[in-house]
PDB file of C-alpha atoms and ligand atoms in Angstrom:
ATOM      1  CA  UNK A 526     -31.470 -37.739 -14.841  1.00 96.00           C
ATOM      2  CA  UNK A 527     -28.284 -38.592 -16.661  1.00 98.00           C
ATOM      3  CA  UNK A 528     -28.133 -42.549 -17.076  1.00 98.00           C
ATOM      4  CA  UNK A 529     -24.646 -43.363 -18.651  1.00 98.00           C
ATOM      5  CA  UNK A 530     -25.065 -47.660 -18.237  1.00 98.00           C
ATOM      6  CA  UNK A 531     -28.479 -49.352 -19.729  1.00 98.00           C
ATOM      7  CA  UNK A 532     -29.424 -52.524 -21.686  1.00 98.00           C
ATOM      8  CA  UNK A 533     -31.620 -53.019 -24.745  1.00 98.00           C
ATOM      9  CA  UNK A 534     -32.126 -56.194 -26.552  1.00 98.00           C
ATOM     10  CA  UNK A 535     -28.804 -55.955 -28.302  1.00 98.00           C
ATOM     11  CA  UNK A 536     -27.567 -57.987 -25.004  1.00 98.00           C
ATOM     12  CA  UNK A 537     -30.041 -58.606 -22.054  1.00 98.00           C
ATOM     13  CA  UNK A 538     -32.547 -55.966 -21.943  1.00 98.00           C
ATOM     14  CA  UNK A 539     -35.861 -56.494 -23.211  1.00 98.00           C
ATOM     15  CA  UNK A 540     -36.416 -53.021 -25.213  1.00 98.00           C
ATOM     16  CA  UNK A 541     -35.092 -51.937 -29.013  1.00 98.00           C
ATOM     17  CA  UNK A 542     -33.490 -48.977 -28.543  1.00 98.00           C
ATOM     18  CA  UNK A 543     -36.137 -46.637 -29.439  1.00 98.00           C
ATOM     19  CA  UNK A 544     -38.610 -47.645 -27.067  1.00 98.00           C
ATOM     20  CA  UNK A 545     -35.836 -47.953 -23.834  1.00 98.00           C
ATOM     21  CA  UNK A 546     -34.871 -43.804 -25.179  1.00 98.00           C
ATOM     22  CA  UNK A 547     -38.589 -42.946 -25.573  1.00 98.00           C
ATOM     23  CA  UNK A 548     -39.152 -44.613 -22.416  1.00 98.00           C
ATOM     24  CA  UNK A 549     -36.361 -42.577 -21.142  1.00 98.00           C
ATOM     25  CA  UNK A 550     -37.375 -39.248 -22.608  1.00 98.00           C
ATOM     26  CA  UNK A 551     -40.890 -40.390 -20.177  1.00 97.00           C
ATOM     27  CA  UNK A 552     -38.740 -40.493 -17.112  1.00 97.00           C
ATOM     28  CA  UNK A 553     -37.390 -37.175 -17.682  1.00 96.00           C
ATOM     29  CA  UNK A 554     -34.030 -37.913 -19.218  1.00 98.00           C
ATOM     30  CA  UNK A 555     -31.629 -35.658 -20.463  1.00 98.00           C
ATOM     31  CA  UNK A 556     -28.702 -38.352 -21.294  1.00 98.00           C
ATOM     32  CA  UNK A 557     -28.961 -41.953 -21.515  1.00 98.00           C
ATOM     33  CA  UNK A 558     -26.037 -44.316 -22.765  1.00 98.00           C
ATOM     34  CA  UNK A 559     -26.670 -47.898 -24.411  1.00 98.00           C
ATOM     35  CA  UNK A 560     -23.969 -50.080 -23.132  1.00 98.00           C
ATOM     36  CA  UNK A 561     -25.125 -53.973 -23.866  1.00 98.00           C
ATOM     37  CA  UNK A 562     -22.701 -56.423 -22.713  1.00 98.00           C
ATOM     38  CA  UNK A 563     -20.138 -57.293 -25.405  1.00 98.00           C
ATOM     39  CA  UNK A 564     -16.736 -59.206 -25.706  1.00 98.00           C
ATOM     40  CA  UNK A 565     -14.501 -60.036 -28.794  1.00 98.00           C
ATOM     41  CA  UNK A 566     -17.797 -61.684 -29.943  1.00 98.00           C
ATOM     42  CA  UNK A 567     -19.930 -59.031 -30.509  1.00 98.00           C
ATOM     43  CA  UNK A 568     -18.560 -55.739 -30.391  1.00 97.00           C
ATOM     44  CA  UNK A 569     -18.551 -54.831 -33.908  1.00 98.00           C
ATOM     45  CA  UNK A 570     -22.127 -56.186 -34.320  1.00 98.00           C
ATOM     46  CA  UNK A 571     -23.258 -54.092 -31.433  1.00 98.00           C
ATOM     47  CA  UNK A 572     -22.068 -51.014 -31.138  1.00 98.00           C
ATOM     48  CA  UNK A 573     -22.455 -49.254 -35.138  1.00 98.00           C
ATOM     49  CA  UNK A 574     -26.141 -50.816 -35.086  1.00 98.00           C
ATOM     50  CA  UNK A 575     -26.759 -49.008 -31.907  1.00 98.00           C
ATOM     51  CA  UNK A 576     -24.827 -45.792 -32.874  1.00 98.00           C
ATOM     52  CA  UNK A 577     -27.593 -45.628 -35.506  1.00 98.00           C
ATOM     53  CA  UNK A 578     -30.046 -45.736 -33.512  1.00 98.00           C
ATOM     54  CA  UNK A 579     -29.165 -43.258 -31.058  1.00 98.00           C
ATOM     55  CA  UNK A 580     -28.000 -40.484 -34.020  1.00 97.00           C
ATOM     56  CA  UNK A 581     -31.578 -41.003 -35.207  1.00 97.00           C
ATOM     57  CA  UNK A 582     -33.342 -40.600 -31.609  1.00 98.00           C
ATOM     58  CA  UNK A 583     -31.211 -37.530 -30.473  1.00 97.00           C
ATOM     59  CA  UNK A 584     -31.852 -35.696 -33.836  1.00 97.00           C
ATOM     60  CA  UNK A 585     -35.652 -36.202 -33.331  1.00 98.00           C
ATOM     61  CA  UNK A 586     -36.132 -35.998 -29.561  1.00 98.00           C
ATOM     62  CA  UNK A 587     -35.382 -34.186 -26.754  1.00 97.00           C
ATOM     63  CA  UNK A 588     -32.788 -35.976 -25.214  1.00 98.00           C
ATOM     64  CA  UNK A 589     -29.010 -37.368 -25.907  1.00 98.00           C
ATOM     65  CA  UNK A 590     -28.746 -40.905 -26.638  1.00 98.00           C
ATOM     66  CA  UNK A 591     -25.229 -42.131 -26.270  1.00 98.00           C
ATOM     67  CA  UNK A 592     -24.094 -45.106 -28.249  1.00 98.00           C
ATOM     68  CA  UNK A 593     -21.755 -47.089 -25.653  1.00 98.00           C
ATOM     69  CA  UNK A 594     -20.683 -51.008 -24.576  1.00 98.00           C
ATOM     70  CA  UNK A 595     -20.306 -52.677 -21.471  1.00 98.00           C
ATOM     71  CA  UNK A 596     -17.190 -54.996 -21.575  1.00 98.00           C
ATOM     72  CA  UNK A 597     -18.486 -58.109 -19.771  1.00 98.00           C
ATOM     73  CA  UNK A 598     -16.495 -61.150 -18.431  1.00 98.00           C
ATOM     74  CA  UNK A 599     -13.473 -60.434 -20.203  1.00 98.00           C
ATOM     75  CA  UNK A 600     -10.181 -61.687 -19.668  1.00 98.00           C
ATOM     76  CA  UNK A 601      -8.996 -58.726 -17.716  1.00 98.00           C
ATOM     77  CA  UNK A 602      -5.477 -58.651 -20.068  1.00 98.00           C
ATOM     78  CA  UNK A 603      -7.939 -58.012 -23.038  1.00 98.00           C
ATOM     79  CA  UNK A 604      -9.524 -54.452 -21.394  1.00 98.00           C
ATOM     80  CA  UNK A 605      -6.644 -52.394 -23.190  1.00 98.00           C
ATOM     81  CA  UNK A 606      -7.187 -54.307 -26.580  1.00 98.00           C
ATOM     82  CA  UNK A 607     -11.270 -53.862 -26.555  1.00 98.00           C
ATOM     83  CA  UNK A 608     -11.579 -50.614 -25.053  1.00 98.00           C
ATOM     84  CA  UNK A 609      -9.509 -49.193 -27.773  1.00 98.00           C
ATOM     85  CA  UNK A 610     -11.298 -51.642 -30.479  1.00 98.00           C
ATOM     86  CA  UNK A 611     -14.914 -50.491 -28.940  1.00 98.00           C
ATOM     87  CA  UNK A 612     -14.136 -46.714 -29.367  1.00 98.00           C
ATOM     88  CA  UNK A 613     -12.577 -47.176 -32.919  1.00 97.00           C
ATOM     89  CA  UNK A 614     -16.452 -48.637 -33.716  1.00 98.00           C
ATOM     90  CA  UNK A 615     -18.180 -45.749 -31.914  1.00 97.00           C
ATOM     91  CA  UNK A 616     -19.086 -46.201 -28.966  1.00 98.00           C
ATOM     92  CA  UNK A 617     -18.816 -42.967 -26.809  1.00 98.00           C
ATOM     93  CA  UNK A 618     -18.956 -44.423 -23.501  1.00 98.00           C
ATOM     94  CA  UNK A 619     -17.039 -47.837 -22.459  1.00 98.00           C
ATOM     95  CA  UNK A 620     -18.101 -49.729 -19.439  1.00 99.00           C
ATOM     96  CA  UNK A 621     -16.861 -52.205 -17.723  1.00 99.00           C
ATOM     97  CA  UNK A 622     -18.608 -54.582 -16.132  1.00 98.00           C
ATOM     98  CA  UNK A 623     -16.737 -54.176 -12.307  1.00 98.00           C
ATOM     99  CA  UNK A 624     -16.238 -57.195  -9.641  1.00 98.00           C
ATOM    100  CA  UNK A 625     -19.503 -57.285  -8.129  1.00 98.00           C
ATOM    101  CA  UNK A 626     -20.265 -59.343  -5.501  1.00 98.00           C
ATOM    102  CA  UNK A 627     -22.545 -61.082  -6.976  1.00 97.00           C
ATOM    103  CA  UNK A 628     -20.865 -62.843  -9.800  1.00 98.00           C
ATOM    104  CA  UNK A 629     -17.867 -64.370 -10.685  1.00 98.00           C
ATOM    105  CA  UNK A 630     -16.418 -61.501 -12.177  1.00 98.00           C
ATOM    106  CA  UNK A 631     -12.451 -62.767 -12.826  1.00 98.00           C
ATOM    107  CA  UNK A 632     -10.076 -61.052  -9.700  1.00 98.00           C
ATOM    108  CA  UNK A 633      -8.080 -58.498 -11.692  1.00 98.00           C
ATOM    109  CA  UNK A 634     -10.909 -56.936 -13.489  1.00 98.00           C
ATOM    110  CA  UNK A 635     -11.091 -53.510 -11.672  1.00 98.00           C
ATOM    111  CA  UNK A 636      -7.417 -53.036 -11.754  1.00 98.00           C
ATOM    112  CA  UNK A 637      -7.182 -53.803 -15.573  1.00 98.00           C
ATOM    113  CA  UNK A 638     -10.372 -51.483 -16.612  1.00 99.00           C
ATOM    114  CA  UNK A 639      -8.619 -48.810 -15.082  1.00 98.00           C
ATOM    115  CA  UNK A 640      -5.751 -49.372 -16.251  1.00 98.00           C
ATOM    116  CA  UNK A 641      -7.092 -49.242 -19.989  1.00 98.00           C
ATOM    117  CA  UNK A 642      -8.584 -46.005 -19.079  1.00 98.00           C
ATOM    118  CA  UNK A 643     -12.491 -46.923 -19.468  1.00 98.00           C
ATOM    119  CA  UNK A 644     -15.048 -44.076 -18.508  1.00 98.00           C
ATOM    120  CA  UNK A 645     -16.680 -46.125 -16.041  1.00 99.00           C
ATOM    121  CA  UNK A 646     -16.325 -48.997 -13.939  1.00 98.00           C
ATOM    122  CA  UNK A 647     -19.607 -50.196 -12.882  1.00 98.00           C
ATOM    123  CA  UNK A 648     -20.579 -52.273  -9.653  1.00 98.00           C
ATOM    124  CA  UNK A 649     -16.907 -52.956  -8.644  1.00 98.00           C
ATOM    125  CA  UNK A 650     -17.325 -54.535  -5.657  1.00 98.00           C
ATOM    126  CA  UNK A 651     -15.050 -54.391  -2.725  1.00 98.00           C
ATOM    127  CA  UNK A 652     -13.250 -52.069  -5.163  1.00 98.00           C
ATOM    128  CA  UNK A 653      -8.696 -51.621  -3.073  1.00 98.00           C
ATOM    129  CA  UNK A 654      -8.025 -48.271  -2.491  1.00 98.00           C
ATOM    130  CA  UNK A 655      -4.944 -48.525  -4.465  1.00 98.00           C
ATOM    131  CA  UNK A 656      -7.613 -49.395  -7.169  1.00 98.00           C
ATOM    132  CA  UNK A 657      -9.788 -46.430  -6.213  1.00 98.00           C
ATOM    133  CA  UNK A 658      -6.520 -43.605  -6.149  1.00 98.00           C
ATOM    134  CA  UNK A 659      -5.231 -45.012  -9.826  1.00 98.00           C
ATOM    135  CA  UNK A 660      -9.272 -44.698 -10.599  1.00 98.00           C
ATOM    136  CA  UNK A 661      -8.598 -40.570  -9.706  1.00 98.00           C
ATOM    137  CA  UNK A 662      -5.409 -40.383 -11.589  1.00 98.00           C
ATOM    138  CA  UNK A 663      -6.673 -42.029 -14.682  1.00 98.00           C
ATOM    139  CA  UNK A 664      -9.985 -39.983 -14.748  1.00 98.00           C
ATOM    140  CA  UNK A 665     -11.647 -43.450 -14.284  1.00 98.00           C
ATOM    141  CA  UNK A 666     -15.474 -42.767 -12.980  1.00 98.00           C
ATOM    142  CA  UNK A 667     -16.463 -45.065 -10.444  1.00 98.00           C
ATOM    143  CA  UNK A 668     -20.414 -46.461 -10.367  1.00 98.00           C
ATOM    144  CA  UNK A 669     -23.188 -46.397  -7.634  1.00 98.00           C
ATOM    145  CA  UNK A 670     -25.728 -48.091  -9.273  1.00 98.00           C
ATOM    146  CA  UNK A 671     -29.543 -48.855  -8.462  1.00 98.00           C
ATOM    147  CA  UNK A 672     -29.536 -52.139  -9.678  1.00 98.00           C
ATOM    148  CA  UNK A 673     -30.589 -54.760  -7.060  1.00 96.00           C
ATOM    149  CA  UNK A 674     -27.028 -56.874  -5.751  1.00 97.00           C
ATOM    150  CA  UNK A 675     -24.681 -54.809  -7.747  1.00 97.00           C
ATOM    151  CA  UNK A 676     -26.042 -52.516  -5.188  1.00 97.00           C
ATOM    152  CA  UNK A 677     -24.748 -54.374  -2.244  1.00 97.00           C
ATOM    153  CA  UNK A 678     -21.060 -52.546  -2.067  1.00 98.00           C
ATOM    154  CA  UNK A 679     -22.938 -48.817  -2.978  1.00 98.00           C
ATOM    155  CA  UNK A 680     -21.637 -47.810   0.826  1.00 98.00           C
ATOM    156  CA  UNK A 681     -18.166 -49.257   0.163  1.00 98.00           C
ATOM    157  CA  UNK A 682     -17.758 -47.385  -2.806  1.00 98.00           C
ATOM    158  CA  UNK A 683     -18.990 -44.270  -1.660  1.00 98.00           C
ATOM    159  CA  UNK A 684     -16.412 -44.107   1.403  1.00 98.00           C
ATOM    160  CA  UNK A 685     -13.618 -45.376  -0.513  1.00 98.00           C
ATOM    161  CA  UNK A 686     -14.260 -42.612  -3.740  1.00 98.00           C
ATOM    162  CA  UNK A 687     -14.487 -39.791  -0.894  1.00 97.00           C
ATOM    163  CA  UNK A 688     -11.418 -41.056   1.107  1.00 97.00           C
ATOM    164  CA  UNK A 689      -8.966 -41.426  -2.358  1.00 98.00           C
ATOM    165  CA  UNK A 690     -10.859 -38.043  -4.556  1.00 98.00           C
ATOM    166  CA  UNK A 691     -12.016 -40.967  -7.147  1.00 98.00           C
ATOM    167  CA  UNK A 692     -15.151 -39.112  -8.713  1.00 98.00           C
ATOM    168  CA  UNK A 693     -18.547 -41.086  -8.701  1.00 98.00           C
ATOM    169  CA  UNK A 694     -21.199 -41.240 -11.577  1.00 98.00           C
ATOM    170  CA  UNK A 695     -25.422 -43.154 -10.783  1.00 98.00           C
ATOM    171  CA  UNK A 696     -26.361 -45.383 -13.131  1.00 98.00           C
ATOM    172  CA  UNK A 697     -29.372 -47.574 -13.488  1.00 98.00           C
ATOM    173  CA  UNK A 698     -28.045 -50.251 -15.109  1.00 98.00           C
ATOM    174  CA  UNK A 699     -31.706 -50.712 -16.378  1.00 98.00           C
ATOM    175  CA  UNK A 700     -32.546 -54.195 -18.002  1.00 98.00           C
ATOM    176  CA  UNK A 701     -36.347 -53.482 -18.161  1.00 98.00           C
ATOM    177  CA  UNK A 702     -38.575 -50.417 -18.507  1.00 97.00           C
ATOM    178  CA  UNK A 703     -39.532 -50.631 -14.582  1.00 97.00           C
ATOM    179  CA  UNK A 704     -35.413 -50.172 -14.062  1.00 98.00           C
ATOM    180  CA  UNK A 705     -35.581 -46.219 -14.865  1.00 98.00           C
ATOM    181  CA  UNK A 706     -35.389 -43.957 -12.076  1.00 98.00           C
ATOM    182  CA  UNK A 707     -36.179 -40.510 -11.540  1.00 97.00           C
ATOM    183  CA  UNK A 708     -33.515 -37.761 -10.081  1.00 94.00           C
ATOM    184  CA  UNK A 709     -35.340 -37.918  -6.692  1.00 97.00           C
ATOM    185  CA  UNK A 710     -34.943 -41.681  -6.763  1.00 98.00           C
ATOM    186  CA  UNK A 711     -30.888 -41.517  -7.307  1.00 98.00           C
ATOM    187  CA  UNK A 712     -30.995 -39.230  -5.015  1.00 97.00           C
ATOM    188  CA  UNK A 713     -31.985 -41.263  -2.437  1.00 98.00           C
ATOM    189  CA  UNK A 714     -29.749 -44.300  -3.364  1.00 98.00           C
ATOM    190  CA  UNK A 715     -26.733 -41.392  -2.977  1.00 98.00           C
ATOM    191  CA  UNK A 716     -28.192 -40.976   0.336  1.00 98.00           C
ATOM    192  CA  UNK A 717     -28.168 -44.652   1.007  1.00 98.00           C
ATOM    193  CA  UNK A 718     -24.713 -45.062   0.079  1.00 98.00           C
ATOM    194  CA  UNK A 719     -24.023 -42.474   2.745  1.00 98.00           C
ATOM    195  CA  UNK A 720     -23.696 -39.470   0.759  1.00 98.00           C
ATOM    196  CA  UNK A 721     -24.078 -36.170   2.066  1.00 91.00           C
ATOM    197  CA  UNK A 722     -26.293 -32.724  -0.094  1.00 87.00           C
ATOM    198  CA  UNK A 723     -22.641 -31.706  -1.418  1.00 93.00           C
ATOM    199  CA  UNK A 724     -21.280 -34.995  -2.455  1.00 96.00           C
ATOM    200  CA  UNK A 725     -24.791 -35.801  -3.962  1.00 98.00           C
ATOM    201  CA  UNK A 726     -24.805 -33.042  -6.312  1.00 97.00           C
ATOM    202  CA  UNK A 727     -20.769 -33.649  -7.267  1.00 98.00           C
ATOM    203  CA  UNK A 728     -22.214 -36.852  -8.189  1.00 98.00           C
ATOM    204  CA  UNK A 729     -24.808 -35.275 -10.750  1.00 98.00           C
ATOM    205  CA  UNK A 730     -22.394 -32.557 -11.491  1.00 98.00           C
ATOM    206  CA  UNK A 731     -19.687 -35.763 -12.577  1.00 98.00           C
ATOM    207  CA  UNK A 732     -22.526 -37.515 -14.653  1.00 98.00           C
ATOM    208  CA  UNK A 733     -22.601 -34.259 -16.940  1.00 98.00           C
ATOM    209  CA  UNK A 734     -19.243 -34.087 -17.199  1.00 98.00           C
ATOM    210  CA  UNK A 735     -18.887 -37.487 -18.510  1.00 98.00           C
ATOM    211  CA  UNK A 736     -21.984 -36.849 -20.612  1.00 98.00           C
ATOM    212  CA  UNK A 737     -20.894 -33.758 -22.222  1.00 98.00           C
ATOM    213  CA  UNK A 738     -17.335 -35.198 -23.115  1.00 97.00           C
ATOM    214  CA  UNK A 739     -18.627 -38.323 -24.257  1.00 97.00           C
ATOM    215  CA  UNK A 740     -21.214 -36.523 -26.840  1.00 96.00           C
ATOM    216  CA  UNK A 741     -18.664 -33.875 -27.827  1.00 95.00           C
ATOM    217  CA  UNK A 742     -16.377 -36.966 -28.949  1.00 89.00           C
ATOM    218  CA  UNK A 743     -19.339 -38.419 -31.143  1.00 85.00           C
ATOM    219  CA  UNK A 744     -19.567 -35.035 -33.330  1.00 67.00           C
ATOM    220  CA  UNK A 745     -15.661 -35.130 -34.152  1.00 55.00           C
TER     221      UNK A 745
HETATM  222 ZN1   ZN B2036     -22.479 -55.010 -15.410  1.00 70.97          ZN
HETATM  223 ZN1   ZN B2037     -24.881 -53.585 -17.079  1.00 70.97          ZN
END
């Protein structure tokens, strides 16, 4: 399993890091990102005290931990300014927090995280296929997620990604310990967002990709 969009107690998760990645390592991880929600408050309190964290945990266990952010509830004219801000401060994967329907999320926030090139917009929503084909052409990765309510536009994703080539990552977008899943377990949420064997192991296949590229820029 390759989990690129979790919480700890930097934001709204109830773990430290260590114990969400050790808890990870449990599951059967090979990759999990830390991506607490952040804004111009917090992002440069956030993301070098996880960083440090996850260089320590990688070195000593067997698994990747990726130091990353969710951009939550921003202004949508501020993704450009923070993404670039969050990656200057470390953080190897940038999330933003999509127009789910099941909070306010401000119209104009999937359009403007692609647009400022984040690696993956999570839980967007009734995501436009205009939003979905710039998602492809910007190498934007597009989230089916396990969480409960984000969860509700998984199908409408799915069909959208496959009609426009926009590539698809699973995330867990785990708040507590009880929020990892296994492989077989994303597997079957693929399958409940209607995805076939082929388009179930892209998805995988697209979470390693991400993974690999995002670790490769931590070493530089
Ligand atoms: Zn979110
Ligand atoms: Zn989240």
């Amino acid at each position: 399993m390759i989990d690129l969009h979790t919480h700890s107690l930097f934001s709204d998760g109830v773990l430290v890091p260590s114990e969400l990645v050790r808890r990870a390592v449990m599951k059967g991880y090979s990759v999990i990102a830390i991506t607490d929600h952040a804004d111009a408050s917090n992002l440069d309190f956030t993301i070098p005290r996880v960083a440090a964290a996850c260089r320590e945990l990688s070195r000593r266990w067997k698994i990747t931990a990726l130091p990353g952010i969710e951009l939550t509830h921003i202004p949508p004219e501020t993704f450009g300014e923070l993404t670039a801000q969050a990656r200057a401060l470390g953080a190897a994967i940038v999330v933003a927090h999509g127009e789910t329907l099941v909070e306010p999320v401000h119209p104009g926030t999937n359009r403007a995280a692609i647009e400022a090139r984040v690696d993956i917009l999570a839980h967007p929503g009734m995501l436009t296929r205009e939003e979905a084909v710039l998602a492809a052409k910007n190498g934007v990765y597009l989230e089916i997620t396990s969480r409960k309510g984000h969860s509700l536009s998984n199908g409408h994703v799915a069909r959208i990604a496959g009609e426009t080539g926009a590539k698809l990552v699973i995330d867990t977008d785990t708040h507590e310990p009880g929020d990892l899943i296994s492989d077989e377990f994303a597997r079957s949420v693929l399958l409940g967002a209607g995805l076939g064997g082929d388009r179930i192991d892209a998805v995988f296949k697209n979470s390693a990709e991400l993974a690999t590229k995002a670790a490769a820029g931590l070493k530089q």
